[in-house]
Short mmCIF file of C-alpha atoms in Angstrom, two decimals:
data_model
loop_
_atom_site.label_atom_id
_atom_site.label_comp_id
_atom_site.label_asym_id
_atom_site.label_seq_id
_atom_site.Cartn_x
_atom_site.Cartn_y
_atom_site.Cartn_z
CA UNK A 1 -131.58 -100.38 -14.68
CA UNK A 2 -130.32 -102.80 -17.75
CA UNK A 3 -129.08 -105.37 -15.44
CA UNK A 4 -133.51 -105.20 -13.95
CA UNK A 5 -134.99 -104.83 -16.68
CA UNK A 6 -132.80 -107.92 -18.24
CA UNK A 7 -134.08 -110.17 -15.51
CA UNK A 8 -137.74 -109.33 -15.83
CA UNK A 9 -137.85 -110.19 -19.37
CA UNK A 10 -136.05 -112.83 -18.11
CA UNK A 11 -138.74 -114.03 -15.74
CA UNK A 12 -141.23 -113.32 -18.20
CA UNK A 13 -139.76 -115.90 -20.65
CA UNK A 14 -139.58 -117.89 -18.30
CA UNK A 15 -143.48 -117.76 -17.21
CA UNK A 16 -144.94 -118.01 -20.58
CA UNK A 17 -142.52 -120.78 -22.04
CA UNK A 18 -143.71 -122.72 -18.59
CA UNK A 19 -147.38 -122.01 -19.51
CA UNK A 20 -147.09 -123.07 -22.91
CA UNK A 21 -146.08 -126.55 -22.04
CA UNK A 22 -144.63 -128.13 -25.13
CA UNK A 23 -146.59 -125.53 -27.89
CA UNK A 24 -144.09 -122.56 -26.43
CA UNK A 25 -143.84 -119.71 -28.01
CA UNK A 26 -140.09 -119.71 -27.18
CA UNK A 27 -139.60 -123.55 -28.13
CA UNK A 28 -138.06 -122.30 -31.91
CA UNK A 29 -135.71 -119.75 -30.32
CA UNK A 30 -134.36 -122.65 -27.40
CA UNK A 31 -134.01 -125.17 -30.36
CA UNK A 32 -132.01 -122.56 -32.25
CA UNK A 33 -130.31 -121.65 -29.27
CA UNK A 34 -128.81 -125.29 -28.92
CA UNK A 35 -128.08 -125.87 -32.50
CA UNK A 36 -125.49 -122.54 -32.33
CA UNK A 37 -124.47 -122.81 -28.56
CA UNK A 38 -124.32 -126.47 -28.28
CA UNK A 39 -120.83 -127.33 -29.52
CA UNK A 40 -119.39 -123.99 -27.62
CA UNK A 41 -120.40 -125.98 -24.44
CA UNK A 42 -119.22 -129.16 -25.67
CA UNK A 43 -115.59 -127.18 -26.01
CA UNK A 44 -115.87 -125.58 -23.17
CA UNK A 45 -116.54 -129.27 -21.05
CA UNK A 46 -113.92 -131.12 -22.62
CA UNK A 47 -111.61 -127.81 -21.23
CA UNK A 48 -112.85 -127.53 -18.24
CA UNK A 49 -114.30 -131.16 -17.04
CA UNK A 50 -110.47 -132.72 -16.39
CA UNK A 51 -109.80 -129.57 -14.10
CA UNK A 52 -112.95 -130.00 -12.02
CA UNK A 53 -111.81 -133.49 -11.65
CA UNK A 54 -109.18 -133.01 -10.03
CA UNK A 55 -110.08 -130.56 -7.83
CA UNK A 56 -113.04 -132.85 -6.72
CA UNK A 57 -110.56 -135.75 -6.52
CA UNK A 58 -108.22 -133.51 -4.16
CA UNK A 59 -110.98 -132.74 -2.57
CA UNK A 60 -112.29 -136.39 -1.97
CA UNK A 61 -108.89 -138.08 -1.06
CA UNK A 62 -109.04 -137.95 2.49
CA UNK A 63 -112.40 -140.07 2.37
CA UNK A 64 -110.81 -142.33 -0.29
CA UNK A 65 -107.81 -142.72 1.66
CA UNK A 66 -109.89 -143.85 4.86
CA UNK A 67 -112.12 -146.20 2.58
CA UNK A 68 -108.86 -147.73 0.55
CA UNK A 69 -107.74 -148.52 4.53
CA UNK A 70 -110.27 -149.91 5.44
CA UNK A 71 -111.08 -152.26 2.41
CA UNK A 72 -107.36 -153.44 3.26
CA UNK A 73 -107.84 -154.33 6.78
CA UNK A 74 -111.23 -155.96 6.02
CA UNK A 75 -109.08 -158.27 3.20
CA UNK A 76 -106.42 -158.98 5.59
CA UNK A 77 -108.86 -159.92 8.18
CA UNK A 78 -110.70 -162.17 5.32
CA UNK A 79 -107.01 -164.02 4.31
CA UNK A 80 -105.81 -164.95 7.71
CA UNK A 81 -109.20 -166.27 7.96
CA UNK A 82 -109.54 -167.96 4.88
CA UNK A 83 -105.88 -169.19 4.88
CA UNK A 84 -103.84 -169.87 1.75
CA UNK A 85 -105.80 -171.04 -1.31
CA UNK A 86 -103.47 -174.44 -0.88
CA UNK A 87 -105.03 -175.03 2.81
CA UNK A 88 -108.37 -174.39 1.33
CA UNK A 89 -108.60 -176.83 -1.40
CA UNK A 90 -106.97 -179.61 1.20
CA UNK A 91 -109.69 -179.22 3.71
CA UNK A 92 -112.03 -179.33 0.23
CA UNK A 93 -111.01 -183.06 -0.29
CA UNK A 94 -111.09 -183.99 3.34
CA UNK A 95 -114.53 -182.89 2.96
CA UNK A 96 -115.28 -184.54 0.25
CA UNK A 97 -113.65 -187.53 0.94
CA UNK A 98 -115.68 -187.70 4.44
CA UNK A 99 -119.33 -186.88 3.06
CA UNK A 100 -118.05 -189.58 0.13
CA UNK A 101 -117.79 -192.08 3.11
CA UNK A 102 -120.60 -191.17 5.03
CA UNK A 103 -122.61 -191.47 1.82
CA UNK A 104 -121.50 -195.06 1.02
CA UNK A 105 -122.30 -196.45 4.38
CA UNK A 106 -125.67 -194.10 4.99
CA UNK A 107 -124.40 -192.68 8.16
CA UNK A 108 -125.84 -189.31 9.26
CA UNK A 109 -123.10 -187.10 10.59
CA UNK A 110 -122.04 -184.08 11.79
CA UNK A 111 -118.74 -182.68 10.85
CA UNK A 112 -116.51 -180.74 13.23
CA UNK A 113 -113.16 -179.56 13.16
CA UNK A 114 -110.20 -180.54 15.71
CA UNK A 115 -109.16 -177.56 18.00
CA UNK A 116 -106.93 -179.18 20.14
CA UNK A 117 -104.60 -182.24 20.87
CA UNK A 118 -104.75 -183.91 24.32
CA UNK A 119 -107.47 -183.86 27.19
CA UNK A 120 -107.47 -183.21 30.76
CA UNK A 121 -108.83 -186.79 31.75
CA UNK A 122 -105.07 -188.53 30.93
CA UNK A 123 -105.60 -190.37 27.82
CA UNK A 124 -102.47 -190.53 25.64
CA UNK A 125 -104.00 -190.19 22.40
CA UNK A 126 -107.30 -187.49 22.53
CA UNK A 127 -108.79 -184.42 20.56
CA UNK A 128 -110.67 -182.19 21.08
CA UNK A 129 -112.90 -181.02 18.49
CA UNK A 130 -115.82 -177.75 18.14
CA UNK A 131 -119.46 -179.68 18.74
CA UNK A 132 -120.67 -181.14 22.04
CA UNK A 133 -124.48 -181.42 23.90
CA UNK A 134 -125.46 -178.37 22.07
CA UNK A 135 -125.04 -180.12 18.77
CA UNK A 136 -126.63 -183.19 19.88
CA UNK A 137 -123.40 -184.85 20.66
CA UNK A 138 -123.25 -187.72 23.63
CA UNK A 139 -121.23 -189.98 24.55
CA UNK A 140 -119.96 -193.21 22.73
CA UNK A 141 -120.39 -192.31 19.22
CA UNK A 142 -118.24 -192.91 16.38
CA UNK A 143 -115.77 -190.88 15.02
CA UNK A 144 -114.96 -190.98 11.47
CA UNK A 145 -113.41 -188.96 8.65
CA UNK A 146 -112.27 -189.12 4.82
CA UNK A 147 -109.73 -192.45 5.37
CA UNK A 148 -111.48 -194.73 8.39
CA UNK A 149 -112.34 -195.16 11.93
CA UNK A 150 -111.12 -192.04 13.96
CA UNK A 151 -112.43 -192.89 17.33
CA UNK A 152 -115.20 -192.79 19.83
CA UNK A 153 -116.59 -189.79 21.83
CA UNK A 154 -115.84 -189.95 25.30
CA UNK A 155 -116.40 -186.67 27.36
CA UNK A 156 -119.16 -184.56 26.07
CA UNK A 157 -119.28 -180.71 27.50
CA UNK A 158 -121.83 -177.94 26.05
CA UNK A 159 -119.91 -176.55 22.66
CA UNK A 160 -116.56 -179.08 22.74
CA UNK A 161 -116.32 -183.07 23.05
CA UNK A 162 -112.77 -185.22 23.45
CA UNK A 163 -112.52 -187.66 21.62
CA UNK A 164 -110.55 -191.14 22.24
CA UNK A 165 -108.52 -191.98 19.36
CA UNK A 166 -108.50 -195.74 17.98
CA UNK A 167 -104.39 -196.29 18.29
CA UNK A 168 -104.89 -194.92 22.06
CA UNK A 169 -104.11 -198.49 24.32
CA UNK A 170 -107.30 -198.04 25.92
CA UNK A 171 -108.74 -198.16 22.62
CA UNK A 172 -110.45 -201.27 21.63
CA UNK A 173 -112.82 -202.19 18.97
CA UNK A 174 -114.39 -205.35 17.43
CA UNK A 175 -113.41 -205.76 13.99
CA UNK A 176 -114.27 -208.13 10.88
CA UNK A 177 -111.83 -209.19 7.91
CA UNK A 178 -112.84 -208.51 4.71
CA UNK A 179 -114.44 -210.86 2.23
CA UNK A 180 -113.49 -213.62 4.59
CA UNK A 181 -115.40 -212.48 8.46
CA UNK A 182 -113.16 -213.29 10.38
CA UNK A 183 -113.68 -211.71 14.06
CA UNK A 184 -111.40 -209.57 16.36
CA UNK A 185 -110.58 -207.08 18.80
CA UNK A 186 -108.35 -204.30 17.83
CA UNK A 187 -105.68 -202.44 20.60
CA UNK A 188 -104.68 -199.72 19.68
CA UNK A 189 -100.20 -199.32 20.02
CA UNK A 190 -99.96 -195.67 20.22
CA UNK A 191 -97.48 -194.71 17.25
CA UNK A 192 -96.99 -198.58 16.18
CA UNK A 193 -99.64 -200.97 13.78
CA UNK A 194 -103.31 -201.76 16.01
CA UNK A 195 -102.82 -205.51 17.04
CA UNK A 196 -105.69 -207.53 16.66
CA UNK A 197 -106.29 -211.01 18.24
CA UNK A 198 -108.28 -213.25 16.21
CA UNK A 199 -110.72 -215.19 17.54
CA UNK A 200 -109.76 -218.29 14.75
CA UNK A 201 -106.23 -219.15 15.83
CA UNK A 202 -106.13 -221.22 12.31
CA UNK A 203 -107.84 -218.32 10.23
CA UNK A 204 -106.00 -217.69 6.99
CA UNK A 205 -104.86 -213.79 6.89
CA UNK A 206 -102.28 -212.71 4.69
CA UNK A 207 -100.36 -209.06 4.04
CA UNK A 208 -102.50 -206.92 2.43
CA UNK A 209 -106.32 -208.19 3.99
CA UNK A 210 -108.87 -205.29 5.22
CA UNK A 211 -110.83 -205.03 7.71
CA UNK A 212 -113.96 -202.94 9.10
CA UNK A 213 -116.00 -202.20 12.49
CA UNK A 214 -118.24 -205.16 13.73
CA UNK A 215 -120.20 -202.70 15.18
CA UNK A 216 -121.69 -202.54 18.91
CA UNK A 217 -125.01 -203.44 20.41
CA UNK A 218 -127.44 -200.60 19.44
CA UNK A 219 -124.61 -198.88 17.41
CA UNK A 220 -123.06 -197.92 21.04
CA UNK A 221 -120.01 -197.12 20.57
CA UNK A 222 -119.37 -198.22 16.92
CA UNK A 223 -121.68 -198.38 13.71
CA UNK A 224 -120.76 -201.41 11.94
CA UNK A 225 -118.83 -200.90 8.45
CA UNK A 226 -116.37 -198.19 8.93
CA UNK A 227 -112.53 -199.04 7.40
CA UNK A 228 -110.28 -199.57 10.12
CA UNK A 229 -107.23 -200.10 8.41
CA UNK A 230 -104.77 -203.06 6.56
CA UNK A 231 -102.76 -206.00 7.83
CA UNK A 232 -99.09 -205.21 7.84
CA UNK A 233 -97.89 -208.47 9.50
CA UNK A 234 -99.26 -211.95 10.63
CA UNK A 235 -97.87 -213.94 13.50
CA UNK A 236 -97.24 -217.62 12.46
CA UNK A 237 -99.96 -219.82 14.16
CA UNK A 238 -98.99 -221.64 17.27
CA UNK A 239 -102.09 -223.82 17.90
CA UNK A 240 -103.42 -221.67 20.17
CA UNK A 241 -106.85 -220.51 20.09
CA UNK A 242 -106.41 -217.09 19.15
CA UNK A 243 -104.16 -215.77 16.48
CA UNK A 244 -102.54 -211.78 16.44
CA UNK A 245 -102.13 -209.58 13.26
CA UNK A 246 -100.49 -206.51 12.95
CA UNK A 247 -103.29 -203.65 11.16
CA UNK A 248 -101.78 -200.28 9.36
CA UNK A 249 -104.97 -197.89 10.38
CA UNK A 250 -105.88 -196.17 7.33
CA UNK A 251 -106.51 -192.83 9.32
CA UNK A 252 -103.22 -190.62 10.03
CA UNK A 253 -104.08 -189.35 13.86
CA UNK A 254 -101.32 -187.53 13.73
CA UNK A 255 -102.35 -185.03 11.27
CA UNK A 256 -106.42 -184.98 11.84
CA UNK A 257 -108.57 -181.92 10.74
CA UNK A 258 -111.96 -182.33 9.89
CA UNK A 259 -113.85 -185.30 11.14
CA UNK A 260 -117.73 -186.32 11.26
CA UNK A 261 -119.48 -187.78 14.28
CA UNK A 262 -121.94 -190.47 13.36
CA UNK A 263 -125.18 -189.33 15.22
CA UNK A 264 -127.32 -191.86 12.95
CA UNK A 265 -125.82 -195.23 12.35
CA UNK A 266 -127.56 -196.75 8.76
CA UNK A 267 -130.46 -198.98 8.40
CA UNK A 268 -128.69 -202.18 8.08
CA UNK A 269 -124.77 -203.36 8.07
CA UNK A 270 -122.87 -201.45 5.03
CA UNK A 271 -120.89 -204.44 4.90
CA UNK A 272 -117.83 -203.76 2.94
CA UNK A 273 -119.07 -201.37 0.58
CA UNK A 274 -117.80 -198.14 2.63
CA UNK A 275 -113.97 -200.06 2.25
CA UNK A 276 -111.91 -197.96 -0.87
CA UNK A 277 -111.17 -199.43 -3.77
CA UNK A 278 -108.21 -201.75 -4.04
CA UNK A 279 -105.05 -200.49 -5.72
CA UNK A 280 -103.90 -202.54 -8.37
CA UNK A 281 -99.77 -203.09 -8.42
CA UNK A 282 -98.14 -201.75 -11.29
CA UNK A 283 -96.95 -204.45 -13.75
CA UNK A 284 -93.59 -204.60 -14.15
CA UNK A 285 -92.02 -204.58 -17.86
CA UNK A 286 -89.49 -207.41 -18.89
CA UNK A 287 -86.96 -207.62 -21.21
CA UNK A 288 -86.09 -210.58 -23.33
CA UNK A 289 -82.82 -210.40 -24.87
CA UNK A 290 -81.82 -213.48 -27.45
CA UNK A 291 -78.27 -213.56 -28.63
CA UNK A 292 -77.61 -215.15 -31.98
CA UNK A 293 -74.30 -217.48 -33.19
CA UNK A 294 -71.90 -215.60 -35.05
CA UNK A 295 -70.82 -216.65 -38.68
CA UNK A 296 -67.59 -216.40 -37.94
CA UNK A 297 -67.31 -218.91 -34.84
CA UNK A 298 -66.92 -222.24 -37.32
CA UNK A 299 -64.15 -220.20 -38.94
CA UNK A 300 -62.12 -219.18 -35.56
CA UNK A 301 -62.57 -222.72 -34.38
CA UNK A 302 -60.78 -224.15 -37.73
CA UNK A 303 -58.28 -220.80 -37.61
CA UNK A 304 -57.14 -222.22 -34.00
CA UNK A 305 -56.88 -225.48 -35.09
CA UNK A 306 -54.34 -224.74 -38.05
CA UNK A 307 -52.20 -223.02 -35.99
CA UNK A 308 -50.73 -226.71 -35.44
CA UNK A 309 -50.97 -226.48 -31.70
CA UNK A 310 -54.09 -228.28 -30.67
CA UNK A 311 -55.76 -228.75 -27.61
CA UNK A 312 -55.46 -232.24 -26.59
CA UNK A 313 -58.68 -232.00 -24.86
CA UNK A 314 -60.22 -230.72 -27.73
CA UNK A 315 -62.58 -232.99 -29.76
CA UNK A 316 -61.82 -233.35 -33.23
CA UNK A 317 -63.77 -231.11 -35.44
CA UNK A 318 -66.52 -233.03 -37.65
CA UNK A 319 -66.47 -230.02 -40.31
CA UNK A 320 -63.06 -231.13 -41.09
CA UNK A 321 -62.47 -231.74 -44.67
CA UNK A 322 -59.68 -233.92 -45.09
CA UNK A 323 -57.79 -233.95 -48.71
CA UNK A 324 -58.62 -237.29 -50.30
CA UNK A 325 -55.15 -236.56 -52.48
CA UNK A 326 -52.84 -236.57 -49.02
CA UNK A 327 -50.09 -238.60 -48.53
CA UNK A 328 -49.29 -239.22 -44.97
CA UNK A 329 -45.79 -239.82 -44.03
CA UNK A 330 -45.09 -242.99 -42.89
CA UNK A 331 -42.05 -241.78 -41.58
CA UNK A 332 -43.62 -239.01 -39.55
CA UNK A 333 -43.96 -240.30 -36.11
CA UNK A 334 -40.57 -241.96 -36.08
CA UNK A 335 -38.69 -238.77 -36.83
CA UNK A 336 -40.76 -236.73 -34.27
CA UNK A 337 -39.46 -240.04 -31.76
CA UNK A 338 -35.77 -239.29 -32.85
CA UNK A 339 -36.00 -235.53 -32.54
CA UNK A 340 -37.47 -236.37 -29.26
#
């Protein structure tokens, strides 16, 4: 009967403190009510609070354990994706080294990554890279990265496209010297310097010269402008009409990555503008050394010469002060003839 009637008042309260809104009759008494019973609960969290814890963290560690597993296998997934950070910030200056390129000679390109060395057609020196007809890739268009001329596009399929590489012998491209426009073709030599026969069999090259793309009719195969590399050795001139140098390509095909087809050659003829700048040797620092007389020399000369054997081949010495009180002995070079 106490434990009923207890709950009706109960409800009771309950009704009229929700009628009276905020002017409750009860509002005093639950204001009191907090003010003694409010730092009893406090206590009583702070007790009780780390124990529910860590029964609700035994009872969540089986869908913790699943989610920490699977966070793991989604980073592992991310980092053989990703690769090292190393590998990531070298493919960032390929990048930018090939947009930095494309921007100086205002070619339009689209960039695609190498997949796979070799080709089924034969050629000795090929890639395959990830863009083809889908990506608005056909054949005969320039290939180009961060350092230079790459090579041309040769077999086009729907998502992949081989490429011909420029030190391939099959590989040939019209080229122009730098500063001085002098006209070639460039072979490539597989794993040895691109020889180039110049049409001037008297043109002056030296170690050290540059030279670009001449570019093709319509663009077709090559966009004028693009570095092809730097002339390592020059065969003497014969007289003959054409003359053969011996070009370093700047591009390492043995080590290609990312590269950018040119599917927009620019406006009008970069020139040599797209060509890096040149290096500057390193002076090299001399030393001067001066050596100075020493005092003393005068005095060993005249300490030799008192030692009363002199060098007959000597010359006599002009510091020499004779005593103006001597007497010679007449008698001197007859006794050294009788002792003789």
């Amino acid at each position: 009967m106490l434990l009923v009637l207890l709950i009706a008042i109960a409800f009771a309260l309950i009704t009229v403190d929700i009628r009276g809104g905020q002017d409750s009759p009860v509002e005093g008494a639950r204001h009191a009510a907090a003010t003694v019973f409010g730092p009893v609960e406090n206590g009583v969290a702070s007790a009780v609070n780390p124990v529910g814890n860590a029964i609700g963290a035994v009872r969540d560690s089986g869908a913790r354990h699943n989610r920490i597993a699977v966070l793991q296998k989604e980073n592992t997934e991310l980092k053989q994706r990703l690769g090292s950070d190393d590998r990531n910030r070298s493919r960032v200056r390929e990048l930018d080294k090939m947009l930095a390129k494309a921007g100086a000679g205002q070619y339009g390109i689209k960039g695609a990554e190498v997949i796979a060395i070799g080709a089924a057609q034969g050629f000795s020196w090929t890639v395959t890279i990830d863009i083809g007809a889908n990506d608005g890739i056909t054949r005969d268009m320039t290939v180009l990265n961060g350092d230079g001329l790459v090579g041309r596009v040769t077999t086009v399929g729907p998502s992949t496209a081989t490429v011909l590489l420029a030190n391939d012998p099959d590989f040939t491209v019209g080229t122009r010297m730098e500063s001085s426009d002098e006209l070639g073709f460039a072979t490539g030599q597989g794993d040895r310097p691109l020889s180039v026969q110049l049409l001037n069999g008297k043109a002056k090259i030296k170690k050290g010269d540059r030279l670009v793309t001449f570019g093709s009719s319509k663009d077709r195969p090559f966009v004028p402008g693009v570095p092809v590399g730097e002339v390592v050795q020059v065969d003497p001139s014969g007289g003959d009409l054409t003359r053969t140098v011996y070009v370093r390509p700047f591009v390492g095909f043995t080590k290609l990555d990312l590269v950018g087809v040119v599917v927009e050659a620019p406006r009008q003829d970069p020139r040599d503008t797209v060509l890096p700048p040149k290096s500057r040797p390193t002076p090299t620092p001399t030393v001067t050394v001066t050596v100075a007389p020493s005092p003393n020399a005068n005095t060993e000369v005249n300490g030799e010469a008192d030692t009363g054997n002199p060098d007959p081949n000597a010359r006599p010495n002009a510091n020499a002060n004779p005593d103006p009180n001597a007497n010679p002995d007449p008698n001197a070079n007859g006794q050294a003839d009788d002792q003789e």
